Amino acid sequence: AGGHEILMHDKIGSLYVINNNGSCWIELTSDGNMSIYNQGKFSVRAENDINLHSDNNININASITSSTGKLDLVLNSDSDGVGGGVINLGWATLNANGGTISATGKTVNVSSSTVLISSAMNAGSLFLTSGGTLQGTGAITVSGAFNWSGSGASAISTGGGLTVNGGTTITGAGEKLVNGGVLILASDTSWDGAGRIQLGNSFGSLGGSITNQ
């Protein structure tokens, strides 16, 4: 294209907005999907909260950070209470720069990726599976259950600590590494004994019982 364009594809019912060299575009489809692509940086600025709502899943595969002022980030998957959506964190850094990251009452999944949490974060439940690593300086609080599983290695290395107020279930042959920070399991913990749990320079606190199944 020789310049900025708006293209309407009548046959498939899509609308495209494209810049002059094709390095950025927006696609709106007839079935209600929207795709945004850019080769450079994608920036969103708000003086107050940024709220992400989805009736299904919220998938984060890139970093969300605030460089000027604190950001209160709300992640609201399954916002209609019907689809059972969750929050899937891929290779990402979440840094609210003094603000908070809220996934209250929501399920957060970390699998096959390293997630860096650099601000205080709360979640309804947490699933950490094979290949997943949870890092960062932010204090993470889980109000419900924590499920740590998988046949491959996974790790917790959170300088701000991880507090689980619900029950914890540890399963699978993969090594579970806790290295750095404070791990507080405030309720009962169930471990199938299949994989090794390795404690590095960490401090742990148990508020309930440990059952080896």
CSV table of C-alpha atoms in Angstrom, one decimal:
chain,number,residue,atom,x,y,z
A,1,ALA,CA,0.0,0.0,0.0
A,2,GLY,CA,1.2,3.5,-0.7
A,3,GLY,CA,-0.4,5.2,2.3
A,4,HIS,CA,-2.8,4.7,5.2
A,5,GLU,CA,-5.8,2.6,4.2
A,6,ILE,CA,-9.2,1.5,5.5
A,7,LEU,CA,-10.2,-1.7,3.7
A,8,MET,CA,-13.6,-3.3,3.7
A,9,HIS,CA,-13.8,-6.9,2.6
A,10,ASP,CA,-17.4,-7.4,1.7
A,11,LYS,CA,-17.1,-11.1,0.9
A,12,ILE,CA,-16.0,-12.1,4.4
A,13,GLY,CA,-17.4,-9.0,6.2
A,14,SER,CA,-14.1,-7.8,7.7
A,15,LEU,CA,-12.8,-4.2,8.2
A,16,TYR,CA,-9.0,-3.5,8.2
A,17,VAL,CA,-7.3,-0.3,9.3
A,18,ILE,CA,-3.6,-0.3,8.1
A,19,ASN,CA,-0.8,2.2,8.4
A,20,ASN,CA,1.3,3.3,5.4
A,21,ASN,CA,3.9,0.5,5.5
A,22,GLY,CA,1.9,-2.3,7.0
A,23,SER,CA,3.7,-2.4,10.3
A,24,CYS,CA,0.5,-1.8,12.3
A,25,TRP,CA,-3.0,-2.9,11.6
A,26,ILE,CA,-6.4,-3.5,13.2
A,27,GLU,CA,-8.8,-6.2,11.9
A,28,LEU,CA,-12.5,-6.3,12.8
A,29,THR,CA,-14.3,-9.5,11.7
A,30,SER,CA,-17.9,-10.2,11.1
A,31,ASP,CA,-18.0,-12.8,13.9
A,32,GLY,CA,-17.1,-10.2,16.5
A,33,ASN,CA,-13.3,-10.7,16.8
A,34,MET,CA,-10.7,-7.9,16.8
A,35,SER,CA,-7.0,-8.4,16.1
A,36,ILE,CA,-4.4,-5.7,16.7
A,37,TYR,CA,-0.8,-6.1,15.3
A,38,ASN,CA,2.2,-3.8,15.6
A,39,GLN,CA,5.9,-4.3,15.0
A,40,GLY,CA,6.9,-1.8,17.6
A,41,LYS,CA,5.7,-0.9,21.1
A,42,PHE,CA,2.1,-1.0,22.1
A,43,SER,CA,1.3,1.6,24.8
A,44,VAL,CA,-1.8,2.2,26.9
A,45,ARG,CA,-1.9,5.0,29.4
A,46,ALA,CA,-4.5,5.8,32.1
A,47,GLU,CA,-4.3,8.1,35.1
A,48,ASN,CA,-6.4,5.6,37.0
A,49,ASP,CA,-7.2,1.9,36.8
A,50,ILE,CA,-6.9,-0.3,33.8
A,51,ASN,CA,-9.6,-3.0,33.8
A,52,LEU,CA,-9.4,-6.1,31.6
A,53,HIS,CA,-12.7,-8.0,31.4
A,54,SER,CA,-13.4,-11.2,29.5
A,55,ASP,CA,-16.4,-13.5,29.6
A,56,ASN,CA,-13.8,-16.3,29.0
A,57,ASN,CA,-10.0,-16.4,29.4
A,58,ILE,CA,-7.5,-13.6,29.7
A,59,ASN,CA,-4.2,-14.7,28.1
A,60,ILE,CA,-1.2,-12.5,28.9
A,61,ASN,CA,1.9,-13.4,26.8
A,62,ALA,CA,3.8,-10.1,27.1
A,63,SER,CA,4.7,-7.6,29.8
A,64,ILE,CA,2.4,-5.1,31.4
A,65,THR,CA,4.3,-2.3,33.2
A,66,SER,CA,3.8,1.2,34.4
A,67,SER,CA,6.7,3.6,33.9
A,68,THR,CA,5.1,6.8,35.2
A,69,GLY,CA,3.0,6.6,38.4
A,70,LYS,CA,1.3,3.6,40.0
A,71,LEU,CA,-1.2,1.4,38.1
A,72,ASP,CA,-4.0,-0.6,39.6
A,73,LEU,CA,-4.6,-3.5,37.2
A,74,VAL,CA,-7.8,-5.5,37.4
A,75,LEU,CA,-8.0,-8.9,35.6
A,76,ASN,CA,-11.5,-10.1,35.4
A,77,SER,CA,-11.8,-13.4,33.5
A,78,ASP,CA,-15.2,-15.2,33.3
A,79,SER,CA,-16.8,-11.8,33.9
A,80,ASP,CA,-20.3,-13.1,33.1
A,81,GLY,CA,-19.9,-16.0,35.5
A,82,VAL,CA,-20.9,-18.6,32.8
A,83,GLY,CA,-17.9,-19.6,30.7
A,84,GLY,CA,-15.5,-20.6,33.5
A,85,GLY,CA,-12.7,-18.4,32.1
A,86,VAL,CA,-9.3,-18.2,33.8
A,87,ILE,CA,-6.2,-16.0,33.6
A,88,ASN,CA,-3.3,-17.6,31.8
A,89,LEU,CA,0.1,-16.0,32.4
A,90,GLY,CA,2.8,-16.7,29.7
A,91,TRP,CA,6.2,-15.2,29.4
A,92,ALA,CA,5.4,-11.8,31.1
A,93,THR,CA,6.3,-9.2,33.6
A,94,LEU,CA,3.6,-7.5,35.6
A,95,ASN,CA,4.8,-4.3,37.3
A,96,ALA,CA,2.2,-1.8,38.6
A,97,ASN,CA,4.9,0.6,39.8
A,98,GLY,CA,3.5,0.8,43.3
A,99,GLY,CA,-0.1,-0.1,42.4
A,100,THR,CA,-1.7,-3.5,42.8
A,101,ILE,CA,-2.7,-6.4,40.5
A,102,SER,CA,-6.1,-7.8,41.3
A,103,ALA,CA,-7.4,-11.2,40.2
A,104,THR,CA,-9.7,-11.5,43.1
A,105,GLY,CA,-11.8,-14.7,43.0
A,106,LYS,CA,-10.2,-15.7,39.7
A,107,THR,CA,-8.0,-18.7,38.7
A,108,VAL,CA,-4.5,-17.9,37.6
A,109,ASN,CA,-2.4,-20.4,35.6
A,110,VAL,CA,1.4,-20.4,35.2
A,111,SER,CA,2.7,-23.2,32.9
A,112,SER,CA,5.8,-23.7,30.7
A,113,SER,CA,6.8,-20.1,31.2
A,114,THR,CA,8.5,-17.6,33.6
A,115,VAL,CA,6.3,-15.0,35.1
A,116,LEU,CA,7.8,-12.0,36.9
A,117,ILE,CA,5.4,-10.4,39.4
A,118,SER,CA,6.9,-7.1,40.6
A,119,SER,CA,3.9,-5.7,42.4
A,120,ALA,CA,1.5,-6.9,45.1
A,121,MET,CA,-1.0,-9.3,43.5
A,122,ASN,CA,-4.0,-11.2,44.8
A,123,ALA,CA,-5.8,-14.2,43.2
A,124,GLY,CA,-8.6,-16.5,43.9
A,125,SER,CA,-6.6,-19.7,43.2
A,126,LEU,CA,-3.3,-20.5,41.6
A,127,PHE,CA,-2.2,-23.4,39.4
A,128,LEU,CA,1.6,-23.9,38.8
A,129,THR,CA,2.5,-26.7,36.5
A,130,SER,CA,5.5,-28.2,34.6
A,131,GLY,CA,8.0,-25.7,33.3
A,132,GLY,CA,6.3,-22.8,35.1
A,133,THR,CA,8.4,-20.4,37.2
A,134,LEU,CA,7.0,-17.7,39.4
A,135,GLN,CA,9.4,-14.9,40.2
A,136,GLY,CA,9.5,-11.3,41.3
A,137,THR,CA,9.5,-8.9,44.2
A,138,GLY,CA,5.7,-8.6,44.6
A,139,ALA,CA,3.9,-10.1,47.5
A,140,ILE,CA,1.4,-12.7,46.1
A,141,THR,CA,-1.7,-13.7,48.1
A,142,VAL,CA,-4.0,-16.5,47.1
A,143,SER,CA,-7.3,-16.6,49.0
A,144,GLY,CA,-8.2,-20.1,47.8
A,145,ALA,CA,-6.5,-23.2,46.6
A,146,PHE,CA,-2.9,-23.7,45.3
A,147,ASN,CA,-2.3,-26.6,43.0
A,148,TRP,CA,1.3,-27.4,42.2
A,149,SER,CA,1.7,-30.2,39.8
A,150,GLY,CA,3.3,-31.7,36.7
A,151,SER,CA,5.9,-34.2,35.5
A,152,GLY,CA,8.5,-31.5,34.8
A,153,ALA,CA,10.3,-29.1,37.0
A,154,SER,CA,8.7,-25.9,38.2
A,155,ALA,CA,9.8,-23.2,40.7
A,156,ILE,CA,8.8,-20.5,43.1
A,157,SER,CA,11.3,-17.6,43.6
A,158,THR,CA,9.3,-14.7,44.9
A,159,GLY,CA,11.1,-12.1,46.9
A,160,GLY,CA,7.8,-10.6,48.1
A,161,GLY,CA,6.6,-14.1,49.2
A,162,LEU,CA,3.7,-16.3,48.4
A,163,THR,CA,0.9,-16.7,50.9
A,164,VAL,CA,-1.8,-19.3,50.3
A,165,ASN,CA,-4.8,-19.1,52.6
A,166,GLY,CA,-6.7,-22.1,51.0
A,167,GLY,CA,-5.6,-25.7,50.8
A,168,THR,CA,-2.4,-26.7,48.8
A,169,THR,CA,-2.2,-29.8,46.7
A,170,ILE,CA,1.2,-31.0,45.4
A,171,THR,CA,1.3,-33.8,42.8
A,172,GLY,CA,3.4,-35.2,40.0
A,173,ALA,CA,7.0,-36.5,39.6
A,174,GLY,CA,8.5,-33.1,38.5
A,175,GLU,CA,10.8,-31.4,41.0
A,176,LYS,CA,9.3,-28.5,42.9
A,177,LEU,CA,11.9,-25.8,43.8
A,178,VAL,CA,11.3,-23.0,46.3
A,179,ASN,CA,14.2,-20.6,46.1
A,180,GLY,CA,14.0,-17.2,47.8
A,181,GLY,CA,11.3,-15.3,49.7
A,182,VAL,CA,8.7,-16.6,52.1
A,183,LEU,CA,6.2,-19.4,51.3
A,184,ILE,CA,3.2,-19.4,53.7
A,185,LEU,CA,0.8,-22.3,53.4
A,186,ALA,CA,-1.9,-21.2,55.9
A,187,SER,CA,-4.2,-24.2,55.4
A,188,ASP,CA,-3.8,-28.0,55.0
A,189,THR,CA,-1.3,-29.3,52.4
A,190,SER,CA,-1.6,-32.6,50.5
A,191,TRP,CA,1.5,-34.1,48.8
A,192,ASP,CA,1.5,-37.3,46.8
A,193,GLY,CA,5.2,-37.9,47.4
A,194,ALA,CA,5.9,-38.5,43.8
A,195,GLY,CA,8.4,-35.7,43.2
A,196,ARG,CA,11.2,-34.0,45.2
A,197,ILE,CA,10.5,-30.7,46.9
A,198,GLN,CA,13.7,-28.7,47.2
A,199,LEU,CA,14.0,-25.7,49.5
A,200,GLY,CA,16.7,-23.1,48.6
A,201,ASN,CA,17.3,-19.9,50.6
A,202,SER,CA,13.7,-19.7,51.6
A,203,PHE,CA,11.6,-19.6,54.7
A,204,GLY,CA,8.4,-21.6,54.9
A,205,SER,CA,5.4,-21.4,57.3
A,206,LEU,CA,2.7,-24.0,57.6
A,207,GLY,CA,-0.6,-23.2,59.2
A,208,GLY,CA,-2.2,-26.6,58.7
A,209,SER,CA,-1.3,-30.2,58.4
A,210,ILE,CA,0.7,-32.1,55.7
A,211,THR,CA,-0.8,-35.3,54.4
A,212,ASN,CA,1.3,-37.6,52.2
A,213,GLN,CA,-1.0,-39.5,50.0
